[in-house]
Amino acid sequence: MYGNVLPPQSLKPKQEFQACRGKMEGITTFKSDYRPYEIVKQPRHVPEEYKPKLGQIDLGTTYKRDFNSYKVQPVAIARPLERQQVKKGKLDTVPTYKDDYRAWDIQKSELYKPKENYHPPTVKFGNSTTFQDDYMPQEVKPRPSFKPSFALQPSTIPFNGDTSHRLDYVPHQLEFTCARPKEVYKPTSQPFEALTTHRNDFQGLVGETAKICKPAYNRVTQNVPFSGSTEFQESFQPWEMPPPPVRKAAEYVPPAGTMQFSSTSHLDYVPHQASRVAAIRPISHRRNSNVPFQGKSTTKEDFPVWESCRQGIIKRQQQIPNPSGKFDGLSTFRSHYVPHDLIPTKSCKPLTISLRSSVPFDDATMYSTEYTPKKQDVCPASYPAPPGYIFESTNSQGHKFFRKITPAVEAF
């Protein structure tokens, strides 16, 4: 208890809406600062008209002119021989861990945890709460129920089943509808013209198959067999590889003296005598009484269970009587239908007969008329001594260089 000291007042402002009394101006900084500018459409670049170049395209390449194909055989892989080093001595299976590890005789360290000297109190906790001191039990009376009863009150007035449709409807007698006779198909007397525009304009011409104008392929080969030696095989010859040196591990030497297991926490720790803090727990006000439990509530007293029976289905009385005679399953379609014999239509598809003509077929094309055969030049590198060239020198990689002979021009 702190005496007659009042709690501090809250400085939080009240949540009251303060409406603005002035008139709002609908002008913003964007409206005041924005100035519209006249937008000028940028001129569009018109591309120049494409003009094809005159003349013919020479589709020949240096690869097609200088390349000579050879029969190539698969090159044997030059790998060094695998040399397995087999030792004749006995293998020592003791690892370095077993050889260097030494078991130490370690004693178990004592536990430095303080002993628990807590003793629970034997005196009963007799303090009461403010709720127990200020609470006064009062008798609770059940409130009267205002819920209406579910009793069904049937009406004594008979049901009136007249509707506006029944009162205003006047029955009329249906008129008899006559069946319209079906028109008989009458085929035309004129013959069918099976000649189409394609047959009228197209006259099949018989001709010979077009001849291939492709020049004959003359493969330039040499009679000398291809040598399987390459520059890689000549420059890199296999040689013997010495075995890698084996590095010996240093011998393990155990440290001298005994091992100290004391740490800084073990040396500097000072034990203190401390008592365990008692837990402050409230007294449980559970009362053990032999009085039986009264399972009554306001809901059970105000809403008792009523005996109710399920209401039957209210069916409407049938006013139109069911027919008593036998059903005559004859419809208007069956009574007025007259069957007719079907006449199959003739097929107007033309016959698949090829039209032949005695005029020879014109197989002339632009490729066959405008094609000019060209002479295939032989690459001078395919000869051991190319004609028209003079040997000059050979570089360090083995490449030979030739010089073309220029003919001498006599002066007149």
Tab-separated table of C-alpha atoms in Angstrom:
chain	number	residue	atom	x	y	z
A	1	MET	CA	0.000	0.000	0.000
A	2	TYR	CA	1.331	3.408	-1.028
A	3	GLY	CA	-1.191	5.627	0.791
A	4	ASN	CA	-3.396	8.191	-0.982
A	5	VAL	CA	-1.205	8.445	-4.085
A	6	LEU	CA	-3.251	8.901	-7.252
A	7	PRO	CA	-2.191	7.164	-10.472
A	8	PRO	CA	-0.643	9.424	-13.153
A	9	GLN	CA	-3.068	10.876	-15.661
A	10	SER	CA	-2.907	9.739	-19.264
A	11	LEU	CA	-1.548	12.298	-21.735
A	12	LYS	CA	-2.958	10.409	-24.757
A	13	PRO	CA	-5.092	12.764	-26.936
A	14	LYS	CA	-8.765	11.996	-27.316
A	15	GLN	CA	-9.834	10.367	-30.573
A	16	GLU	CA	-12.226	13.084	-31.686
A	17	PHE	CA	-12.774	14.028	-35.311
A	18	GLN	CA	-12.087	17.706	-35.937
A	19	ALA	CA	-13.872	18.779	-39.082
A	20	CYS	CA	-12.353	21.576	-41.159
A	21	ARG	CA	-14.551	24.714	-41.329
A	22	GLY	CA	-12.883	26.250	-44.423
A	23	LYS	CA	-13.681	25.620	-48.081
A	24	MET	CA	-11.464	23.129	-49.966
A	25	GLU	CA	-9.706	24.303	-53.123
A	26	GLY	CA	-9.508	21.683	-55.857
A	27	ILE	CA	-6.097	22.916	-57.098
A	28	THR	CA	-3.076	20.631	-56.702
A	29	THR	CA	0.607	21.278	-57.275
A	30	PHE	CA	0.393	19.235	-60.482
A	31	LYS	CA	-2.455	21.389	-61.810
A	32	SER	CA	-0.724	24.644	-60.860
A	33	ASP	CA	2.741	23.713	-62.210
A	34	TYR	CA	1.736	21.697	-65.293
A	35	ARG	CA	1.786	23.485	-68.633
A	36	PRO	CA	0.524	21.689	-71.723
A	37	TYR	CA	2.896	21.571	-74.662
A	38	GLU	CA	2.167	21.064	-78.306
A	39	ILE	CA	3.277	17.590	-79.403
A	40	VAL	CA	4.940	17.476	-82.819
A	41	LYS	CA	4.860	14.106	-84.577
A	42	GLN	CA	8.346	12.897	-85.493
A	43	PRO	CA	9.004	12.285	-89.198
A	44	ARG	CA	9.094	8.609	-90.184
A	45	HIS	CA	12.080	7.262	-92.047
A	46	VAL	CA	11.092	5.866	-95.436
A	47	PRO	CA	13.373	2.962	-96.451
A	48	GLU	CA	14.927	3.029	-99.887
A	49	GLU	CA	13.560	0.813	-102.608
A	50	TYR	CA	15.497	-2.410	-103.124
A	51	LYS	CA	17.219	-2.651	-106.491
A	52	PRO	CA	18.682	-6.048	-107.395
A	53	LYS	CA	22.183	-6.136	-108.837
A	54	LEU	CA	22.741	-7.093	-112.444
A	55	GLY	CA	24.788	-10.095	-113.524
A	56	GLN	CA	25.039	-13.727	-112.510
A	57	ILE	CA	26.231	-15.159	-109.156
A	58	ASP	CA	29.300	-17.366	-109.218
A	59	LEU	CA	28.525	-20.107	-106.682
A	60	GLY	CA	32.019	-21.643	-106.846
A	61	THR	CA	34.193	-21.504	-103.679
A	62	THR	CA	37.875	-22.021	-102.972
A	63	TYR	CA	36.983	-25.077	-100.896
A	64	LYS	CA	35.303	-26.783	-103.866
A	65	ARG	CA	38.167	-25.767	-106.178
A	66	ASP	CA	41.191	-26.700	-103.983
A	67	PHE	CA	39.844	-29.589	-101.870
A	68	ASN	CA	40.895	-33.133	-102.764
A	69	SER	CA	39.335	-36.022	-100.910
A	70	TYR	CA	41.525	-38.828	-99.534
A	71	LYS	CA	40.821	-42.232	-98.143
A	72	VAL	CA	41.491	-41.827	-94.444
A	73	GLN	CA	42.038	-44.773	-92.141
A	74	PRO	CA	41.454	-44.603	-88.379
A	75	VAL	CA	44.589	-43.521	-86.538
A	76	ALA	CA	45.852	-45.880	-83.872
A	77	ILE	CA	45.801	-44.339	-80.404
A	78	ALA	CA	49.317	-43.821	-79.109
A	79	ARG	CA	49.014	-44.490	-75.409
A	80	PRO	CA	51.868	-45.302	-73.020
A	81	LEU	CA	52.011	-48.845	-71.717
A	82	GLU	CA	50.470	-49.366	-68.306
A	83	ARG	CA	53.107	-50.555	-65.894
A	84	GLN	CA	51.759	-52.019	-62.699
A	85	GLN	CA	54.209	-51.961	-59.851
A	86	VAL	CA	53.958	-55.226	-57.960
A	87	LYS	CA	55.794	-55.484	-54.656
A	88	LYS	CA	56.970	-58.881	-53.551
A	89	GLY	CA	57.233	-57.934	-49.876
A	90	LYS	CA	54.568	-58.629	-47.247
A	91	LEU	CA	51.928	-55.908	-46.791
A	92	ASP	CA	51.764	-54.340	-43.340
A	93	THR	CA	48.053	-53.739	-42.588
A	94	VAL	CA	48.599	-51.739	-39.377
A	95	PRO	CA	47.416	-48.120	-40.005
A	96	THR	CA	49.219	-45.067	-38.664
A	97	TYR	CA	46.320	-44.338	-36.260
A	98	LYS	CA	46.724	-47.700	-34.487
A	99	ASP	CA	50.487	-47.421	-34.570
A	100	ASP	CA	50.658	-43.858	-33.117
A	101	TYR	CA	47.625	-43.872	-30.790
A	102	ARG	CA	48.312	-44.627	-27.114
A	103	ALA	CA	45.444	-45.200	-24.662
A	104	TRP	CA	45.656	-43.006	-21.550
A	105	ASP	CA	44.424	-43.979	-18.106
A	106	ILE	CA	41.982	-41.086	-17.492
A	107	GLN	CA	40.101	-40.840	-14.217
A	108	LYS	CA	36.545	-39.520	-14.100
A	109	SER	CA	36.343	-35.922	-12.845
A	110	GLU	CA	34.028	-35.115	-9.941
A	111	LEU	CA	30.855	-33.075	-10.436
A	112	TYR	CA	31.044	-29.533	-9.047
A	113	LYS	CA	27.271	-28.924	-8.995
A	114	PRO	CA	26.029	-27.538	-5.617
A	115	LYS	CA	23.777	-29.776	-3.533
A	116	GLU	CA	20.043	-29.056	-3.374
A	117	ASN	CA	19.118	-28.153	0.247
A	118	TYR	CA	15.494	-27.147	-0.457
A	119	HIS	CA	12.852	-28.258	2.072
A	120	PRO	CA	9.174	-27.540	1.303
A	121	PRO	CA	7.246	-25.689	4.034
A	122	THR	CA	4.952	-27.681	6.367
A	123	VAL	CA	2.651	-24.754	7.411
A	124	LYS	CA	-0.528	-24.335	5.340
A	125	PHE	CA	-0.857	-21.099	3.304
A	126	GLY	CA	-3.819	-19.189	4.879
A	127	ASN	CA	-4.044	-15.904	2.948
A	128	SER	CA	-7.318	-15.113	1.178
A	129	THR	CA	-7.798	-13.096	-2.011
A	130	THR	CA	-9.790	-9.864	-2.505
A	131	PHE	CA	-12.371	-11.793	-4.554
A	132	GLN	CA	-13.020	-14.160	-1.644
A	133	ASP	CA	-13.328	-11.268	0.828
A	134	ASP	CA	-15.645	-9.028	-1.300
A	135	TYR	CA	-17.803	-11.682	-3.021
A	136	MET	CA	-21.261	-12.191	-1.554
A	137	PRO	CA	-23.215	-15.175	-2.921
A	138	GLN	CA	-26.719	-14.311	-4.111
A	139	GLU	CA	-29.664	-16.469	-5.029
A	140	VAL	CA	-30.299	-16.640	-8.790
A	141	LYS	CA	-33.939	-16.919	-9.917
A	142	PRO	CA	-34.713	-18.374	-13.366
A	143	ARG	CA	-36.225	-15.932	-15.839
A	144	PRO	CA	-39.617	-16.665	-17.415
A	145	SER	CA	-39.450	-18.000	-20.971
A	146	PHE	CA	-41.036	-15.896	-23.708
A	147	LYS	CA	-40.601	-18.548	-26.382
A	148	PRO	CA	-43.886	-19.348	-28.238
A	149	SER	CA	-45.269	-22.841	-28.128
A	150	PHE	CA	-44.916	-25.237	-31.056
A	151	ALA	CA	-48.527	-26.462	-30.893
A	152	LEU	CA	-50.081	-26.856	-34.368
A	153	GLN	CA	-53.427	-25.078	-34.781
A	154	PRO	CA	-55.241	-26.550	-37.820
A	155	SER	CA	-57.706	-24.351	-39.705
A	156	THR	CA	-61.438	-25.230	-39.842
A	157	ILE	CA	-62.082	-23.397	-43.157
A	158	PRO	CA	-61.946	-25.679	-46.259
A	159	PHE	CA	-59.188	-25.074	-48.814
A	160	ASN	CA	-60.182	-22.875	-51.780
A	161	GLY	CA	-58.357	-24.239	-54.853
A	162	ASP	CA	-59.729	-21.756	-57.442
A	163	THR	CA	-57.096	-19.862	-59.453
A	164	SER	CA	-57.316	-17.072	-62.029
A	165	HIS	CA	-56.436	-19.585	-64.783
A	166	ARG	CA	-59.327	-21.894	-63.841
A	167	LEU	CA	-61.821	-19.033	-63.527
A	168	ASP	CA	-60.856	-17.168	-66.746
A	169	TYR	CA	-60.065	-20.141	-69.031
A	170	VAL	CA	-62.633	-20.879	-71.750
A	171	PRO	CA	-62.211	-24.261	-73.502
A	172	HIS	CA	-62.276	-24.202	-77.313
A	173	GLN	CA	-62.698	-27.030	-79.794
A	174	LEU	CA	-59.591	-27.767	-81.891
A	175	GLU	CA	-59.866	-27.626	-85.655
A	176	PHE	CA	-58.897	-30.643	-87.786
A	177	THR	CA	-55.563	-30.060	-89.629
A	178	CYS	CA	-55.216	-31.453	-93.147
A	179	ALA	CA	-52.060	-33.354	-94.070
A	180	ARG	CA	-50.141	-31.820	-96.956
A	181	PRO	CA	-49.339	-34.366	-99.685
A	182	LYS	CA	-45.687	-35.009	-100.357
A	183	GLU	CA	-44.363	-33.831	-103.721
A	184	VAL	CA	-43.070	-36.538	-106.023
A	185	TYR	CA	-39.539	-36.033	-107.361
A	186	LYS	CA	-39.502	-35.532	-111.154
A	187	PRO	CA	-36.041	-35.941	-112.764
A	188	THR	CA	-35.101	-33.646	-115.672
A	189	SER	CA	-35.240	-34.924	-119.235
A	190	GLN	CA	-32.045	-33.125	-120.364
A	191	PRO	CA	-28.764	-35.170	-120.267
A	192	PHE	CA	-26.120	-34.183	-117.725
A	193	GLU	CA	-23.068	-32.349	-119.127
A	194	ALA	CA	-20.046	-33.923	-117.372
A	195	LEU	CA	-17.529	-31.596	-119.118
A	196	THR	CA	-15.821	-29.245	-116.633
A	197	THR	CA	-13.589	-26.223	-117.287
A	198	HIS	CA	-10.540	-28.315	-116.337
A	199	ARG	CA	-11.375	-31.007	-118.882
A	200	ASN	CA	-12.330	-28.423	-121.475
A	201	ASP	CA	-9.078	-26.421	-121.155
A	202	PHE	CA	-6.603	-29.185	-120.272
A	203	GLN	CA	-5.457	-31.429	-123.075
A	204	GLY	CA	-3.089	-34.112	-121.781
A	205	LEU	CA	0.264	-34.137	-123.580
A	206	VAL	CA	2.416	-37.268	-123.707
A	207	GLY	CA	6.176	-36.652	-123.517
A	208	GLU	CA	9.452	-38.159	-122.480
A	209	THR	CA	10.982	-37.746	-119.028
A	210	ALA	CA	13.349	-34.785	-118.559
A	211	LYS	CA	17.050	-35.532	-118.844
A	212	ILE	CA	19.402	-34.577	-116.020
A	213	CYS	CA	21.715	-31.726	-117.074
A	214	LYS	CA	24.074	-32.217	-114.141
A	215	PRO	CA	27.711	-32.650	-115.290
A	216	ALA	CA	29.479	-35.921	-114.605
A	217	TYR	CA	31.430	-36.087	-111.358
A	218	ASN	CA	35.125	-36.811	-112.014
A	219	ARG	CA	36.791	-37.601	-108.738
A	220	VAL	CA	40.487	-36.654	-108.610
A	221	THR	CA	42.372	-39.335	-106.663
A	222	GLN	CA	45.941	-40.527	-106.344
A	223	ASN	CA	47.256	-44.018	-106.867
A	224	VAL	CA	49.726	-43.641	-104.006
A	225	PRO	CA	48.405	-45.286	-100.786
A	226	PHE	CA	47.883	-42.973	-97.832
A	227	SER	CA	50.612	-43.178	-95.194
A	228	GLY	CA	49.190	-43.558	-91.698
A	229	SER	CA	51.911	-41.430	-90.050
A	230	THR	CA	50.996	-37.966	-88.797
A	231	GLU	CA	52.971	-35.056	-87.463
A	232	PHE	CA	51.673	-35.803	-83.948
A	233	GLN	CA	52.931	-39.408	-84.074
A	234	GLU	CA	56.327	-38.358	-85.418
A	235	SER	CA	56.850	-35.539	-82.866
A	236	PHE	CA	55.565	-37.363	-79.761
A	237	GLN	CA	57.259	-40.707	-79.244
A	238	PRO	CA	56.427	-42.832	-76.164
A	239	TRP	CA	59.084	-42.863	-73.490
A	240	GLU	CA	59.468	-44.589	-70.153
A	241	MET	CA	57.958	-42.879	-67.124
A	242	PRO	CA	59.846	-43.239	-63.824
A	243	PRO	CA	57.707	-44.274	-60.811
A	244	PRO	CA	56.676	-41.379	-58.520
A	245	PRO	CA	58.775	-40.969	-55.346
A	246	VAL	CA	57.199	-42.247	-52.112
A	247	ARG	CA	57.320	-39.808	-49.200
A	248	LYS	CA	57.963	-41.379	-45.818
A	249	ALA	CA	55.877	-40.137	-42.891
A	250	ALA	CA	57.648	-38.781	-39.829
A	251	GLU	CA	57.709	-41.105	-36.825
A	252	TYR	CA	55.351	-40.114	-34.022
A	253	VAL	CA	57.074	-39.157	-30.722
A	254	PRO	CA	54.734	-38.908	-27.680
A	255	PRO	CA	55.227	-35.849	-25.381
A	256	ALA	CA	57.123	-36.313	-22.110
A	257	GLY	CA	55.491	-35.790	-18.676
A	258	THR	CA	51.969	-36.256	-17.329
A	259	MET	CA	48.834	-34.590	-18.704
A	260	GLN	CA	47.068	-31.934	-16.581
A	261	PHE	CA	43.275	-32.074	-16.783
A	262	SER	CA	42.591	-28.948	-14.666
A	263	SER	CA	41.040	-25.964	-16.494
A	264	THR	CA	40.703	-22.267	-15.580
A	265	SER	CA	37.062	-22.803	-14.547
A	266	HIS	CA	38.067	-25.705	-12.329
A	267	LEU	CA	40.849	-23.720	-10.643
A	268	ASP	CA	38.990	-20.376	-10.181
A	269	TYR	CA	35.553	-21.753	-9.194
A	270	VAL	CA	34.631	-21.154	-5.496
A	271	PRO	CA	31.535	-23.072	-4.200
A	272	HIS	CA	28.960	-21.045	-2.200
A	273	GLN	CA	26.246	-22.176	0.221
A	274	ALA	CA	22.913	-21.036	-1.266
A	275	SER	CA	19.369	-22.027	-0.391
A	276	ARG	CA	16.772	-22.642	-3.062
A	277	VAL	CA	14.089	-19.981	-3.410
A	278	ALA	CA	10.669	-21.220	-2.346
A	279	ALA	CA	7.949	-21.000	-4.969
A	280	ILE	CA	5.038	-18.661	-4.101
A	281	ARG	CA	1.944	-20.563	-5.157
A	282	PRO	CA	-1.716	-19.646	-4.466
A	283	ILE	CA	-3.885	-21.867	-2.281
A	284	SER	CA	-6.172	-24.162	-4.198
A	285	HIS	CA	-9.794	-23.600	-3.064
A	286	ARG	CA	-10.979	-26.976	-4.144
A	287	ARG	CA	-13.641	-28.261	-1.797
A	288	ASN	CA	-14.285	-31.942	-1.496
A	289	SER	CA	-17.983	-32.398	-0.704
A	290	ASN	CA	-20.210	-35.460	-0.738
A	291	VAL	CA	-23.251	-33.533	-2.066
A	292	PRO	CA	-24.438	-34.954	-5.416
A	293	PHE	CA	-24.124	-32.731	-8.467
A	294	GLN	CA	-27.301	-30.956	-9.572
A	295	GLY	CA	-27.300	-31.053	-13.363
A	296	LYS	CA	-30.039	-28.421	-13.801
A	297	SER	CA	-29.672	-25.278	-15.862
A	298	THR	CA	-31.890	-22.450	-17.044
A	299	THR	CA	-31.947	-23.903	-20.552
A	300	LYS	CA	-33.223	-27.313	-19.346
A	301	GLU	CA	-35.869	-25.738	-17.105
A	302	ASP	CA	-37.135	-23.185	-19.666
A	303	PHE	CA	-37.018	-25.458	-22.730
A	304	PRO	CA	-38.492	-28.842	-21.828
A	305	VAL	CA	-38.707	-31.647	-24.333
A	306	TRP	CA	-42.051	-31.749	-26.172
A	307	GLU	CA	-43.602	-34.822	-27.675
A	308	SER	CA	-43.825	-34.217	-31.423
A	309	CYS	CA	-45.033	-36.424	-34.249
A	310	ARG	CA	-44.070	-36.076	-37.888
A	311	GLN	CA	-46.655	-34.317	-40.035
A	312	GLY	CA	-47.944	-36.256	-43.031
A	313	ILE	CA	-47.623	-35.195	-46.659
A	314	ILE	CA	-50.396	-32.897	-47.841
A	315	LYS	CA	-51.438	-34.216	-51.253
A	316	ARG	CA	-53.673	-32.375	-53.665
A	317	GLN	CA	-56.845	-34.137	-54.790
A	318	GLN	CA	-56.842	-35.215	-58.433
A	319	GLN	CA	-59.611	-33.381	-60.372
A	320	ILE	CA	-59.034	-34.884	-63.849
A	321	PRO	CA	-60.051	-38.537	-63.968
A	322	ASN	CA	-57.729	-41.115	-65.509
A	323	PRO	CA	-58.744	-42.604	-68.910
A	324	SER	CA	-60.497	-45.917	-68.694
A	325	GLY	CA	-60.254	-47.105	-72.335
A	326	LYS	CA	-57.330	-48.762	-74.132
A	327	PHE	CA	-54.614	-46.484	-75.632
A	328	ASP	CA	-54.698	-46.426	-79.450
A	329	GLY	CA	-50.973	-45.781	-80.235
A	330	LEU	CA	-51.699	-44.253	-83.686
A	331	SER	CA	-50.219	-40.788	-84.309
A	332	THR	CA	-50.941	-38.272	-87.090
A	333	PHE	CA	-47.605	-39.114	-88.751
A	334	ARG	CA	-48.463	-42.834	-88.929
A	335	SER	CA	-51.998	-42.195	-90.155
A	336	HIS	CA	-51.043	-39.744	-92.992
A	337	TYR	CA	-47.658	-41.205	-94.034
A	338	VAL	CA	-47.540	-42.780	-97.493
A	339	PRO	CA	-44.368	-44.857	-98.229
A	340	HIS	CA	-42.639	-44.400	-101.615
A	341	ASP	CA	-40.030	-46.434	-103.454
A	342	LEU	CA	-36.598	-44.827	-103.407
A	343	ILE	CA	-34.821	-44.308	-106.721
A	344	PRO	CA	-30.977	-44.256	-106.283
A	345	THR	CA	-29.274	-41.236	-107.866
A	346	LYS	CA	-26.676	-41.798	-110.555
A	347	SER	CA	-23.030	-40.930	-109.830
A	348	CYS	CA	-21.759	-37.852	-111.721
A	349	LYS	CA	-18.092	-38.642	-111.021
A	350	PRO	CA	-15.968	-38.594	-114.215
A	351	LEU	CA	-14.059	-41.716	-115.250
A	352	THR	CA	-10.365	-41.897	-114.287
A	353	ILE	CA	-8.994	-42.224	-117.841
A	354	SER	CA	-5.780	-40.425	-118.766
A	355	LEU	CA	-5.968	-38.327	-121.923
A	356	ARG	CA	-3.093	-39.023	-124.295
A	357	SER	CA	-1.778	-36.829	-127.051
A	358	SER	CA	0.643	-37.347	-129.938
A	359	VAL	CA	2.409	-33.997	-129.355
A	360	PRO	CA	5.861	-34.484	-127.701
A	361	PHE	CA	6.344	-33.096	-124.195
A	362	ASP	CA	8.339	-29.815	-123.944
A	363	ASP	CA	10.872	-30.503	-121.161
A	364	ALA	CA	13.010	-27.384	-121.651
A	365	THR	CA	13.764	-25.534	-118.387
A	366	MET	CA	15.731	-22.399	-117.534
A	367	TYR	CA	18.379	-24.533	-115.809
A	368	SER	CA	18.981	-26.767	-118.835
A	369	THR	CA	19.018	-23.870	-121.341
A	370	GLU	CA	21.133	-21.363	-119.356
A	371	TYR	CA	23.536	-23.796	-117.595
A	372	THR	CA	27.181	-23.400	-118.663
A	373	PRO	CA	29.542	-26.210	-117.608
A	374	LYS	CA	32.820	-25.062	-116.047
A	375	LYS	CA	36.180	-26.760	-116.181
A	376	GLN	CA	37.306	-28.283	-112.888
A	377	ASP	CA	40.860	-27.265	-111.972
A	378	VAL	CA	43.149	-29.789	-110.322
A	379	CYS	CA	44.824	-28.669	-107.091
A	380	PRO	CA	48.638	-28.531	-107.614
A	381	ALA	CA	49.205	-29.777	-104.047
A	382	SER	CA	48.073	-33.267	-105.092
A	383	TYR	CA	51.243	-33.808	-107.209
A	384	PRO	CA	54.663	-34.556	-105.687
A	385	ALA	CA	56.197	-32.084	-108.176
A	386	PRO	CA	53.418	-29.733	-109.380
A	387	PRO	CA	53.843	-28.575	-112.983
A	388	GLY	CA	54.318	-24.836	-113.440
A	389	TYR	CA	55.713	-24.348	-109.892
A	390	ILE	CA	59.279	-24.203	-108.464
A	391	PHE	CA	60.147	-25.526	-104.985
A	392	GLU	CA	61.573	-22.802	-102.708
A	393	SER	CA	61.953	-23.969	-99.076
A	394	THR	CA	60.538	-26.011	-96.192
A	395	ASN	CA	59.769	-24.492	-92.771
A	396	SER	CA	60.335	-26.022	-89.319
A	397	GLN	CA	56.872	-27.632	-89.275
A	398	GLY	CA	57.425	-29.521	-92.529
A	399	HIS	CA	55.362	-27.350	-94.883
A	400	LYS	CA	56.709	-26.961	-98.440
A	401	PHE	CA	56.486	-23.655	-100.290
A	402	PHE	CA	56.322	-23.369	-104.124
A	403	ARG	CA	56.534	-20.383	-106.439
A	404	LYS	CA	54.542	-20.096	-109.667
A	405	ILE	CA	56.600	-19.767	-112.901
A	406	THR	CA	55.661	-16.639	-114.815
A	407	PRO	CA	56.216	-16.952	-118.609
A	408	ALA	CA	58.685	-14.494	-120.121
A	409	VAL	CA	57.179	-11.999	-122.547
A	410	GLU	CA	59.337	-11.288	-125.644
A	411	ALA	CA	59.571	-7.683	-126.768
A	412	PHE	CA	58.724	-6.999	-130.379
